Amino acid sequence: MSSLSRGDRVALVSPAGPALPSRLAAGVRVLQSWGLEVTTPVVTPWSLPYLAGSDAARAEEFVAGWCSDVEAVFCVRGGYGCLRMTDLVPWKDLPPRVFVGSSDVTVLHTELNAVGLPTVFAPMPGTSDFVDDPLAQARLYSVLFEDVRSWTAGTPVVPGVARGVLTGGNAALLAAGVGGPRWAPPPDGAIALLEDVDEEPYRLDRILTQLLRAGWFEPVSGIVLGSWTGCGDVSSVLVDRLGSLGVPVLGEFGFGHCAGSWSLPLGVEAELDASVGTLTLV
């Protein structure tokens, strides 16, 4: 993956919900302390306050930020809205950029990875998961500036080794996209990263069952499970739905909506050793 250097210009965009101005300002200060020149988004008030503007306005801002003279594009936050504007973006025409986001932004990761652009699943500068978490900040910095290529964490659920392209993100958003006109399954041999937040165990069961019934896991050669904050005890659900797929599964890996979240690349090849808890780019 491409890395960043001090002095690089980056664009912040709002493809989903609007960020609190004070929180975004704090996030911008962190990025500036890394030596980055930051362009902030323009939020246009709209009739639906949970969106940072109309679908057309958010898509236009995303494309304009991406196609400007920048090295990277950061989403300020998730929430909801990315799924509404994917058909308004010319994905195949976008030049290479470093891209950072998570949660609802899973939808955009999927689109970008599908056209061969790698991305980074990471806490966003307009969220408390970034602004109030120095460890999460440091872990994102290490991916963007120091080209870290290996992570060790987690607990084996199903031991074994897998090698493939990293894919996935937020489980609910992946399930929301299955069966749609733009949906495609993971690449053959992919290693799936999955996390979620505030989903009751039965709802997570439904999400995973929907993915299973859609055949989403059929090409997958390994699974890495992140955080399930606010979901209660979902360990039995995860084992029941994923433990019999015949692929290595590594749990509690510490990415997603959690303290000190790892920032992990998507759309690049890696090796998973679920027996010892390592994920390594190859």
Short mmCIF file of C-alpha atoms in Angstrom, two decimals:
data_model
loop_
_atom_site.label_atom_id
_atom_site.label_comp_id
_atom_site.label_asym_id
_atom_site.label_seq_id
_atom_site.Cartn_x
_atom_site.Cartn_y
_atom_site.Cartn_z
CA MET A 1 0.00 0.00 0.00
CA SER A 2 1.00 3.60 -0.52
CA SER A 3 2.08 5.50 2.59
CA LEU A 4 1.90 9.15 3.59
CA SER A 5 4.63 11.68 4.43
CA ARG A 6 4.70 14.97 6.30
CA GLY A 7 3.54 17.78 4.04
CA ASP A 8 1.02 15.63 2.13
CA ARG A 9 -2.39 17.12 1.40
CA VAL A 10 -5.48 15.15 2.41
CA ALA A 11 -9.20 15.69 1.88
CA LEU A 12 -11.87 15.06 4.49
CA VAL A 13 -15.29 14.05 3.13
CA SER A 14 -18.74 13.34 4.61
CA PRO A 15 -20.36 10.52 2.61
CA ALA A 16 -22.71 9.54 5.44
CA GLY A 17 -23.71 11.55 8.52
CA PRO A 18 -22.48 14.98 9.66
CA ALA A 19 -19.79 15.18 12.36
CA LEU A 20 -19.99 17.44 15.40
CA PRO A 21 -17.97 20.55 14.47
CA SER A 22 -16.00 20.55 17.73
CA ARG A 23 -15.12 16.88 17.42
CA LEU A 24 -14.11 17.24 13.78
CA ALA A 25 -11.95 20.24 14.65
CA ALA A 26 -10.17 18.13 17.25
CA GLY A 27 -9.62 15.37 14.71
CA VAL A 28 -8.23 17.84 12.20
CA ARG A 29 -5.74 19.06 14.79
CA VAL A 30 -4.49 15.49 15.24
CA LEU A 31 -4.01 15.08 11.49
CA GLN A 32 -2.23 18.43 11.32
CA SER A 33 0.08 17.34 14.14
CA TRP A 34 1.12 14.52 11.80
CA GLY A 35 2.28 17.16 9.32
CA LEU A 36 -0.69 16.79 6.97
CA GLU A 37 -2.39 19.67 5.14
CA VAL A 38 -6.11 19.11 5.65
CA THR A 39 -9.07 20.19 3.52
CA THR A 40 -12.30 19.94 5.53
CA PRO A 41 -15.73 19.01 4.14
CA VAL A 42 -18.58 21.39 3.43
CA VAL A 43 -21.81 20.15 5.00
CA THR A 44 -24.97 21.37 3.26
CA PRO A 45 -28.02 21.27 5.57
CA TRP A 46 -30.72 18.99 4.21
CA SER A 47 -34.20 17.82 5.13
CA LEU A 48 -32.85 14.58 6.63
CA PRO A 49 -30.58 15.69 9.48
CA TYR A 50 -28.86 12.30 9.82
CA LEU A 51 -27.28 12.87 6.39
CA ALA A 52 -24.53 15.40 5.64
CA GLY A 53 -26.46 16.75 2.64
CA SER A 54 -28.38 15.23 -0.25
CA ASP A 55 -27.16 12.06 -1.95
CA ALA A 56 -26.01 14.08 -4.96
CA ALA A 57 -24.20 16.63 -2.79
CA ARG A 58 -22.38 13.96 -0.77
CA ALA A 59 -21.36 12.07 -3.90
CA GLU A 60 -20.17 15.28 -5.55
CA GLU A 61 -18.10 16.21 -2.49
CA PHE A 62 -16.62 12.72 -2.35
CA VAL A 63 -15.59 12.75 -6.03
CA ALA A 64 -14.31 16.34 -5.87
CA GLY A 65 -12.20 15.58 -2.80
CA TRP A 66 -10.90 12.36 -4.30
CA CYS A 67 -9.97 13.96 -7.63
CA SER A 68 -8.32 17.02 -6.10
CA ASP A 69 -4.57 17.33 -5.57
CA VAL A 70 -4.40 15.09 -2.50
CA GLU A 71 -2.62 11.92 -1.41
CA ALA A 72 -5.42 10.62 0.81
CA VAL A 73 -9.15 10.86 1.50
CA PHE A 74 -10.48 10.49 5.06
CA CYS A 75 -14.17 10.00 5.86
CA VAL A 76 -15.08 12.13 8.87
CA ARG A 77 -17.60 9.63 10.29
CA GLY A 78 -20.05 6.88 9.44
CA GLY A 79 -23.60 6.74 10.73
CA TYR A 80 -25.75 6.13 7.69
CA GLY A 81 -25.86 7.22 4.08
CA CYS A 82 -23.05 5.68 2.03
CA LEU A 83 -25.35 3.05 0.53
CA ARG A 84 -27.55 5.83 -0.88
CA MET A 85 -24.85 7.46 -2.99
CA THR A 86 -22.79 4.57 -4.38
CA ASP A 87 -24.53 4.64 -7.78
CA LEU A 88 -23.58 8.33 -8.19
CA VAL A 89 -19.80 7.78 -8.07
CA PRO A 90 -17.73 6.79 -11.16
CA TRP A 91 -15.71 4.19 -9.28
CA LYS A 92 -13.71 2.92 -12.27
CA ASP A 93 -12.53 6.46 -13.09
CA LEU A 94 -11.08 7.30 -9.66
CA PRO A 95 -7.27 7.65 -9.49
CA PRO A 96 -5.32 5.85 -6.72
CA ARG A 97 -5.54 7.43 -3.28
CA VAL A 98 -5.05 6.34 0.31
CA PHE A 99 -8.58 5.96 1.70
CA VAL A 100 -9.55 5.81 5.39
CA GLY A 101 -12.92 5.04 6.98
CA SER A 102 -15.00 2.42 8.78
CA SER A 103 -18.48 1.50 9.99
CA ASP A 104 -21.03 2.70 7.36
CA VAL A 105 -18.06 3.42 5.07
CA THR A 106 -17.76 -0.36 4.60
CA VAL A 107 -19.94 0.21 1.52
CA LEU A 108 -17.31 2.48 -0.03
CA HIS A 109 -14.47 0.08 0.83
CA THR A 110 -16.35 -2.63 -1.07
CA GLU A 111 -16.78 -0.42 -4.14
CA LEU A 112 -13.15 0.73 -4.15
CA ASN A 113 -11.72 -2.75 -3.57
CA ALA A 114 -13.88 -4.06 -6.42
CA VAL A 115 -12.06 -1.76 -8.88
CA GLY A 116 -8.65 -2.69 -7.51
CA LEU A 117 -8.06 0.19 -5.09
CA PRO A 118 -6.78 -0.84 -1.61
CA THR A 119 -8.19 0.97 1.42
CA VAL A 120 -7.71 1.27 5.20
CA PHE A 121 -10.48 0.28 7.64
CA ALA A 122 -9.82 2.62 10.57
CA PRO A 123 -11.32 5.06 13.11
CA MET A 124 -12.33 8.39 11.56
CA PRO A 125 -11.28 11.92 12.56
CA GLY A 126 -14.81 13.15 13.26
CA THR A 127 -15.51 10.40 15.83
CA SER A 128 -14.72 9.87 19.50
CA ASP A 129 -13.17 6.51 18.54
CA PHE A 130 -10.36 8.58 17.01
CA VAL A 131 -10.35 11.93 18.82
CA ASP A 132 -10.50 10.48 22.35
CA ASP A 133 -8.26 7.45 21.76
CA PRO A 134 -4.51 8.15 21.48
CA LEU A 135 -3.75 4.44 20.99
CA ALA A 136 -6.13 4.21 18.02
CA GLN A 137 -4.52 7.37 16.62
CA ALA A 138 -1.05 5.85 16.99
CA ARG A 139 -2.15 2.62 15.31
CA LEU A 140 -3.57 4.49 12.33
CA TYR A 141 -0.39 6.58 12.12
CA SER A 142 1.71 3.41 12.02
CA VAL A 143 -0.26 2.10 9.04
CA LEU A 144 -0.23 5.39 7.13
CA PHE A 145 3.32 6.58 7.83
CA GLU A 146 5.37 3.57 8.94
CA ASP A 147 4.03 0.88 6.60
CA VAL A 148 3.34 -1.61 9.39
CA ARG A 149 2.67 -5.00 7.81
CA SER A 150 1.89 -7.41 10.64
CA TRP A 151 -0.48 -7.55 13.61
CA THR A 152 -0.67 -10.01 16.51
CA ALA A 153 -3.80 -10.25 18.64
CA GLY A 154 -6.94 -12.24 19.21
CA THR A 155 -8.05 -15.70 20.29
CA PRO A 156 -8.23 -18.77 18.02
CA VAL A 157 -11.79 -19.92 17.32
CA VAL A 158 -10.91 -22.38 14.57
CA PRO A 159 -7.14 -22.92 14.14
CA GLY A 160 -5.43 -22.97 10.78
CA VAL A 161 -3.71 -20.85 8.15
CA ALA A 162 -5.25 -18.96 5.21
CA ARG A 163 -3.90 -16.66 2.54
CA GLY A 164 -5.93 -14.25 0.43
CA VAL A 165 -7.13 -10.71 -0.16
CA LEU A 166 -8.48 -8.90 2.91
CA THR A 167 -12.13 -7.93 2.53
CA GLY A 168 -15.16 -7.04 4.63
CA GLY A 169 -15.79 -4.54 7.42
CA ASN A 170 -19.06 -3.92 9.23
CA ALA A 171 -21.23 -7.05 9.09
CA ALA A 172 -24.59 -5.24 8.97
CA LEU A 173 -23.49 -3.10 6.02
CA LEU A 174 -22.19 -6.12 4.14
CA ALA A 175 -25.54 -7.84 4.68
CA ALA A 176 -27.40 -4.71 3.56
CA GLY A 177 -25.64 -4.88 0.21
CA VAL A 178 -26.16 -8.55 -0.65
CA GLY A 179 -28.37 -9.23 -3.61
CA GLY A 180 -28.28 -5.63 -4.83
CA PRO A 181 -27.44 -4.71 -8.43
CA ARG A 182 -23.93 -3.57 -7.48
CA TRP A 183 -23.19 -6.38 -5.05
CA ALA A 184 -20.42 -8.91 -5.69
CA PRO A 185 -19.09 -11.69 -3.43
CA PRO A 186 -15.56 -11.54 -2.01
CA PRO A 187 -12.71 -12.60 -4.31
CA ASP A 188 -11.76 -16.25 -4.32
CA GLY A 189 -9.74 -17.18 -1.24
CA ALA A 190 -10.45 -13.89 0.53
CA ILE A 191 -9.85 -13.37 4.25
CA ALA A 192 -12.96 -11.72 5.70
CA LEU A 193 -12.75 -9.07 8.44
CA LEU A 194 -16.01 -8.68 10.36
CA GLU A 195 -17.15 -6.41 13.20
CA ASP A 196 -20.30 -4.65 14.37
CA VAL A 197 -21.78 -2.44 17.07
CA ASP A 198 -25.07 -2.27 19.00
CA GLU A 199 -26.61 -5.39 17.45
CA GLU A 200 -28.40 -7.81 19.79
CA PRO A 201 -27.26 -11.45 19.45
CA TYR A 202 -30.40 -12.44 17.51
CA ARG A 203 -29.87 -9.53 15.12
CA LEU A 204 -26.25 -10.55 14.55
CA ASP A 205 -27.51 -14.09 13.93
CA ARG A 206 -29.85 -12.70 11.28
CA ILE A 207 -27.04 -10.65 9.68
CA LEU A 208 -24.68 -13.63 9.46
CA THR A 209 -27.46 -15.93 8.28
CA GLN A 210 -28.31 -13.48 5.51
CA LEU A 211 -24.67 -13.46 4.40
CA LEU A 212 -24.55 -17.27 4.59
CA ARG A 213 -27.75 -17.70 2.56
CA ALA A 214 -26.46 -15.25 -0.04
CA GLY A 215 -23.29 -17.29 -0.48
CA TRP A 216 -21.07 -14.44 0.72
CA PHE A 217 -18.79 -16.79 2.67
CA GLU A 218 -18.39 -19.38 -0.09
CA PRO A 219 -15.16 -17.88 -1.56
CA VAL A 220 -13.71 -17.06 1.89
CA SER A 221 -10.61 -18.95 3.09
CA GLY A 222 -10.36 -17.39 6.58
CA ILE A 223 -12.17 -15.04 8.96
CA VAL A 224 -10.91 -12.40 11.41
CA LEU A 225 -13.45 -11.16 13.96
CA GLY A 226 -13.13 -7.71 15.47
CA SER A 227 -15.15 -5.97 18.17
CA TRP A 228 -18.84 -6.42 18.97
CA THR A 229 -19.32 -3.41 21.24
CA GLY A 230 -22.85 -3.07 22.58
CA CYS A 231 -23.85 -6.47 21.17
CA GLY A 232 -23.85 -8.45 24.41
CA ASP A 233 -22.35 -11.94 24.52
CA VAL A 234 -22.26 -13.02 20.89
CA SER A 235 -19.60 -15.72 21.21
CA SER A 236 -22.12 -18.56 20.83
CA VAL A 237 -23.68 -16.90 17.77
CA LEU A 238 -20.30 -16.49 16.09
CA VAL A 239 -19.31 -20.11 16.73
CA ASP A 240 -22.71 -21.40 15.62
CA ARG A 241 -22.81 -19.41 12.38
CA LEU A 242 -19.11 -19.38 11.42
CA GLY A 243 -17.40 -22.23 13.24
CA SER A 244 -18.52 -24.96 10.84
CA LEU A 245 -17.46 -23.27 7.59
CA GLY A 246 -14.24 -25.27 7.49
CA VAL A 247 -11.96 -22.21 7.44
CA PRO A 248 -9.63 -20.71 10.10
CA VAL A 249 -11.37 -18.19 12.38
CA LEU A 250 -9.55 -15.76 14.67
CA GLY A 251 -11.67 -13.93 17.26
CA GLU A 252 -11.32 -10.83 19.45
CA PHE A 253 -8.80 -9.23 17.10
CA GLY A 254 -9.49 -5.69 18.31
CA PHE A 255 -10.61 -3.67 15.30
CA GLY A 256 -13.87 -1.83 14.76
CA HIS A 257 -15.89 0.10 17.35
CA CYS A 258 -13.55 -0.47 20.28
CA ALA A 259 -10.85 1.20 22.33
CA GLY A 260 -7.40 1.12 20.78
CA SER A 261 -8.73 -0.18 17.49
CA TRP A 262 -6.28 -1.56 14.96
CA SER A 263 -6.31 0.07 11.54
CA LEU A 264 -6.26 -2.66 8.91
CA PRO A 265 -5.90 -2.59 5.12
CA LEU A 266 -8.50 -4.02 2.77
CA GLY A 267 -8.03 -5.08 -0.83
CA VAL A 268 -4.48 -6.39 -0.29
CA GLU A 269 -3.18 -9.93 0.16
CA ALA A 270 -2.36 -11.23 3.62
CA GLU A 271 -1.72 -14.45 5.52
CA LEU A 272 -3.81 -15.34 8.55
CA ASP A 273 -2.50 -17.78 11.14
CA ALA A 274 -5.47 -18.25 13.44
CA SER A 275 -3.53 -20.74 15.56
CA VAL A 276 -1.07 -18.11 16.85
CA GLY A 277 -3.13 -14.95 16.20
CA THR A 278 -1.20 -13.22 13.43
CA LEU A 279 -2.27 -11.32 10.33
CA THR A 280 0.58 -10.44 7.95
CA LEU A 281 0.63 -8.67 4.60
CA VAL A 282 2.39 -10.62 1.85
#
